[in-house]
Amino acid sequence: MTPVFLIVDGASSMRDAIRDILENEDYSNISEAENGDEASELFDRESPDVIIMDLSIDGKSGMECLKEMKEKNDAATVIICSASAHRELVMEAVKLGASDFILKPLKPQRLIQAVNKALSNF
C-alpha cells in the first residue's frame, strides 16, 4: 500500500520543505493545502493516511481541522508541526487525536521519525 499524505501549512516554503523531505524518502502521493478549508476539502476527496499540519492556518483552525478529520476517520494519522509548544496546546492536540507534535523549525530526521512511526501502524 502506498500511503497518501496531506501537508497543511500556510507557508509555501514550509510545504515545499516537507514535500522535499517526504520525496527524499520515496513517498510520492502528496497533496498540499494552505488553509483549513482547503485541507478539509482535500481530506474528504483524497482520504489521506498521514496529515502533517500546522495549527496556525487561515480559515478553519488547525485544531478544528484536527477534530473534524479524526471524527471522520479515526485511523488517519495527524502529525502537528507548530512553532508554538505551549503545554496546553500540545495537550489539546493530543486529546483531539494528534499522533505526534513536532516543534518548528522542522528537523527533517524528526519528521521522518514521526512518519515512520505513523506508517508502522498500517
PDB file of C-alpha atoms in Angstrom:
ATOM      1  CA  MET A   1       0.000   0.000   0.000  1.00  0.00           C
ATOM      2  CA  THR A   2       1.274   3.435  -0.943  1.00  0.00           C
ATOM      3  CA  PRO A   3       0.478   5.950   1.790  1.00  0.00           C
ATOM      4  CA  VAL A   4      -1.355   9.149   0.894  1.00  0.00           C
ATOM      5  CA  PHE A   5      -0.047  12.335   2.529  1.00  0.00           C
ATOM      6  CA  LEU A   6      -1.630  15.735   3.074  1.00  0.00           C
ATOM      7  CA  ILE A   7       0.551  18.702   4.041  1.00  0.00           C
ATOM      8  CA  VAL A   8      -1.300  21.651   5.580  1.00  0.00           C
ATOM      9  CA  ASP A   9       0.666  24.843   6.180  1.00  0.00           C
ATOM     10  CA  GLY A  10       0.093  28.479   5.301  1.00  0.00           C
ATOM     11  CA  ALA A  11       3.695  28.990   4.231  1.00  0.00           C
ATOM     12  CA  SER A  12       4.521  27.625   0.790  1.00  0.00           C
ATOM     13  CA  SER A  13       8.191  27.366   1.789  1.00  0.00           C
ATOM     14  CA  MET A  14       7.260  25.038   4.667  1.00  0.00           C
ATOM     15  CA  ARG A  15       5.009  22.928   2.436  1.00  0.00           C
ATOM     16  CA  ASP A  16       7.883  22.682  -0.063  1.00  0.00           C
ATOM     17  CA  ALA A  17      10.333  21.674   2.667  1.00  0.00           C
ATOM     18  CA  ILE A  18       8.025  18.948   3.988  1.00  0.00           C
ATOM     19  CA  ARG A  19       7.343  17.699   0.452  1.00  0.00           C
ATOM     20  CA  ASP A  20      11.110  17.518  -0.205  1.00  0.00           C
ATOM     21  CA  ILE A  21      11.663  15.528   2.997  1.00  0.00           C
ATOM     22  CA  LEU A  22       8.911  13.063   2.070  1.00  0.00           C
ATOM     23  CA  GLU A  23      10.073  12.740  -1.530  1.00  0.00           C
ATOM     24  CA  ASN A  24      13.630  12.068  -0.334  1.00  0.00           C
ATOM     25  CA  GLU A  25      12.133   9.069   1.496  1.00  0.00           C
ATOM     26  CA  ASP A  26      10.489   7.931  -1.777  1.00  0.00           C
ATOM     27  CA  TYR A  27       6.952   8.994  -0.866  1.00  0.00           C
ATOM     28  CA  SER A  28       5.144  10.408  -3.859  1.00  0.00           C
ATOM     29  CA  ASN A  29       1.397  10.566  -3.191  1.00  0.00           C
ATOM     30  CA  ILE A  30       1.417  14.016  -1.570  1.00  0.00           C
ATOM     31  CA  SER A  31      -1.228  16.766  -1.625  1.00  0.00           C
ATOM     32  CA  GLU A  32      -0.932  20.247  -0.161  1.00  0.00           C
ATOM     33  CA  ALA A  33      -3.325  22.758   1.373  1.00  0.00           C
ATOM     34  CA  GLU A  34      -2.563  26.285   2.502  1.00  0.00           C
ATOM     35  CA  ASN A  35      -5.580  26.736   4.786  1.00  0.00           C
ATOM     36  CA  GLY A  36      -8.067  24.807   6.843  1.00  0.00           C
ATOM     37  CA  ASP A  37     -10.916  24.991   4.363  1.00  0.00           C
ATOM     38  CA  GLU A  38      -8.774  23.604   1.548  1.00  0.00           C
ATOM     39  CA  ALA A  39      -7.442  20.931   3.918  1.00  0.00           C
ATOM     40  CA  SER A  40     -10.982  19.784   4.725  1.00  0.00           C
ATOM     41  CA  GLU A  41     -11.859  19.536   1.024  1.00  0.00           C
ATOM     42  CA  LEU A  42      -8.723  17.531   0.224  1.00  0.00           C
ATOM     43  CA  PHE A  43      -9.237  15.308   3.257  1.00  0.00           C
ATOM     44  CA  ASP A  44     -12.752  14.433   2.097  1.00  0.00           C
ATOM     45  CA  ARG A  45     -11.705  13.899  -1.505  1.00  0.00           C
ATOM     46  CA  GLU A  46      -8.405  12.032  -1.062  1.00  0.00           C
ATOM     47  CA  SER A  47      -8.707  10.227   2.301  1.00  0.00           C
ATOM     48  CA  PRO A  48      -5.064  10.745   3.287  1.00  0.00           C
ATOM     49  CA  ASP A  49      -3.379   8.287   5.618  1.00  0.00           C
ATOM     50  CA  VAL A  50      -0.983  10.831   7.125  1.00  0.00           C
ATOM     51  CA  ILE A  51      -1.688  14.540   7.606  1.00  0.00           C
ATOM     52  CA  ILE A  52       1.182  16.855   8.521  1.00  0.00           C
ATOM     53  CA  MET A  53      -0.415  20.078   9.714  1.00  0.00           C
ATOM     54  CA  ASP A  54       0.427  23.411  11.263  1.00  0.00           C
ATOM     55  CA  LEU A  55      -2.085  24.651  13.816  1.00  0.00           C
ATOM     56  CA  SER A  56      -1.747  28.306  12.750  1.00  0.00           C
ATOM     57  CA  ILE A  57      -3.579  28.272   9.435  1.00  0.00           C
ATOM     58  CA  ASP A  58      -6.169  30.544   7.848  1.00  0.00           C
ATOM     59  CA  GLY A  59      -9.818  29.612   7.528  1.00  0.00           C
ATOM     60  CA  LYS A  60     -10.701  26.703   9.759  1.00  0.00           C
ATOM     61  CA  SER A  61      -8.128  26.487  12.553  1.00  0.00           C
ATOM     62  CA  GLY A  62      -5.721  23.597  12.791  1.00  0.00           C
ATOM     63  CA  MET A  63      -7.484  22.374  15.937  1.00  0.00           C
ATOM     64  CA  GLU A  64     -10.853  22.472  14.163  1.00  0.00           C
ATOM     65  CA  CYS A  65      -9.386  20.530  11.234  1.00  0.00           C
ATOM     66  CA  LEU A  66      -7.762  18.000  13.551  1.00  0.00           C
ATOM     67  CA  LYS A  67     -11.021  17.384  15.384  1.00  0.00           C
ATOM     68  CA  GLU A  68     -13.034  17.137  12.175  1.00  0.00           C
ATOM     69  CA  MET A  69     -10.540  14.797  10.495  1.00  0.00           C
ATOM     70  CA  LYS A  70     -10.385  12.421  13.454  1.00  0.00           C
ATOM     71  CA  GLU A  71     -14.188  12.370  13.708  1.00  0.00           C
ATOM     72  CA  LYS A  72     -14.452  11.455  10.014  1.00  0.00           C
ATOM     73  CA  ASN A  73     -11.630   8.905  10.018  1.00  0.00           C
ATOM     74  CA  ASP A  74     -10.083   7.960  13.333  1.00  0.00           C
ATOM     75  CA  ALA A  75      -7.482   5.826  11.534  1.00  0.00           C
ATOM     76  CA  ALA A  76      -5.974   8.884   9.816  1.00  0.00           C
ATOM     77  CA  THR A  77      -2.706   9.898  11.457  1.00  0.00           C
ATOM     78  CA  VAL A  78      -2.279  13.605  12.154  1.00  0.00           C
ATOM     79  CA  ILE A  79       1.189  14.952  12.902  1.00  0.00           C
ATOM     80  CA  ILE A  80       1.183  18.520  14.169  1.00  0.00           C
ATOM     81  CA  CYS A  81       4.084  20.832  13.252  1.00  0.00           C
ATOM     82  CA  SER A  82       3.923  24.109  15.123  1.00  0.00           C
ATOM     83  CA  ALA A  83       6.158  26.954  16.223  1.00  0.00           C
ATOM     84  CA  SER A  84       4.188  27.087  19.468  1.00  0.00           C
ATOM     85  CA  ALA A  85       4.665  24.336  22.021  1.00  0.00           C
ATOM     86  CA  HIS A  86       2.632  25.649  24.912  1.00  0.00           C
ATOM     87  CA  ARG A  87       1.782  22.740  27.168  1.00  0.00           C
ATOM     88  CA  GLU A  88      -1.967  23.369  26.870  1.00  0.00           C
ATOM     89  CA  LEU A  89      -1.760  23.445  23.080  1.00  0.00           C
ATOM     90  CA  VAL A  90       0.145  20.166  22.911  1.00  0.00           C
ATOM     91  CA  MET A  91      -2.220  18.506  25.384  1.00  0.00           C
ATOM     92  CA  GLU A  92      -5.300  19.664  23.464  1.00  0.00           C
ATOM     93  CA  ALA A  93      -3.876  18.406  20.152  1.00  0.00           C
ATOM     94  CA  VAL A  94      -3.084  15.003  21.658  1.00  0.00           C
ATOM     95  CA  LYS A  95      -6.504  14.860  23.299  1.00  0.00           C
ATOM     96  CA  LEU A  96      -8.119  15.506  19.909  1.00  0.00           C
ATOM     97  CA  GLY A  97      -6.131  12.668  18.360  1.00  0.00           C
ATOM     98  CA  ALA A  98      -2.811  14.006  17.085  1.00  0.00           C
ATOM     99  CA  SER A  99      -0.266  11.209  16.982  1.00  0.00           C
ATOM    100  CA  ASP A 100       2.765  13.469  17.315  1.00  0.00           C
ATOM    101  CA  PHE A 101       3.687  17.099  17.899  1.00  0.00           C
ATOM    102  CA  ILE A 102       6.820  18.463  16.214  1.00  0.00           C
ATOM    103  CA  LEU A 103       8.227  21.851  17.087  1.00  0.00           C
ATOM    104  CA  LYS A 104       9.299  24.208  14.310  1.00  0.00           C
ATOM    105  CA  PRO A 105      11.862  24.883  12.993  1.00  0.00           C
ATOM    106  CA  LEU A 106      11.405  21.468  11.498  1.00  0.00           C
ATOM    107  CA  LYS A 107      14.223  18.947  11.709  1.00  0.00           C
ATOM    108  CA  PRO A 108      13.961  16.502   8.784  1.00  0.00           C
ATOM    109  CA  GLN A 109      15.021  13.478  10.845  1.00  0.00           C
ATOM    110  CA  ARG A 110      12.372  14.237  13.471  1.00  0.00           C
ATOM    111  CA  LEU A 111       9.665  14.395  10.803  1.00  0.00           C
ATOM    112  CA  ILE A 112      10.815  11.118   9.235  1.00  0.00           C
ATOM    113  CA  GLN A 113      10.765   9.516  12.684  1.00  0.00           C
ATOM    114  CA  ALA A 114       7.142  10.641  13.206  1.00  0.00           C
ATOM    115  CA  VAL A 115       6.126   9.473   9.711  1.00  0.00           C
ATOM    116  CA  ASN A 116       7.782   6.078  10.157  1.00  0.00           C
ATOM    117  CA  LYS A 117       6.025   5.663  13.494  1.00  0.00           C
ATOM    118  CA  ALA A 118       2.699   6.571  11.879  1.00  0.00           C
ATOM    119  CA  LEU A 119       3.203   4.165   8.998  1.00  0.00           C
ATOM    120  CA  SER A 120       4.236   1.316  11.300  1.00  0.00           C
ATOM    121  CA  ASN A 121       0.585   1.181  12.382  1.00  0.00           C
ATOM    122  CA  PHE A 122      -0.595   0.321   8.848  1.00  0.00           C
TER     123      PHE A 122
END
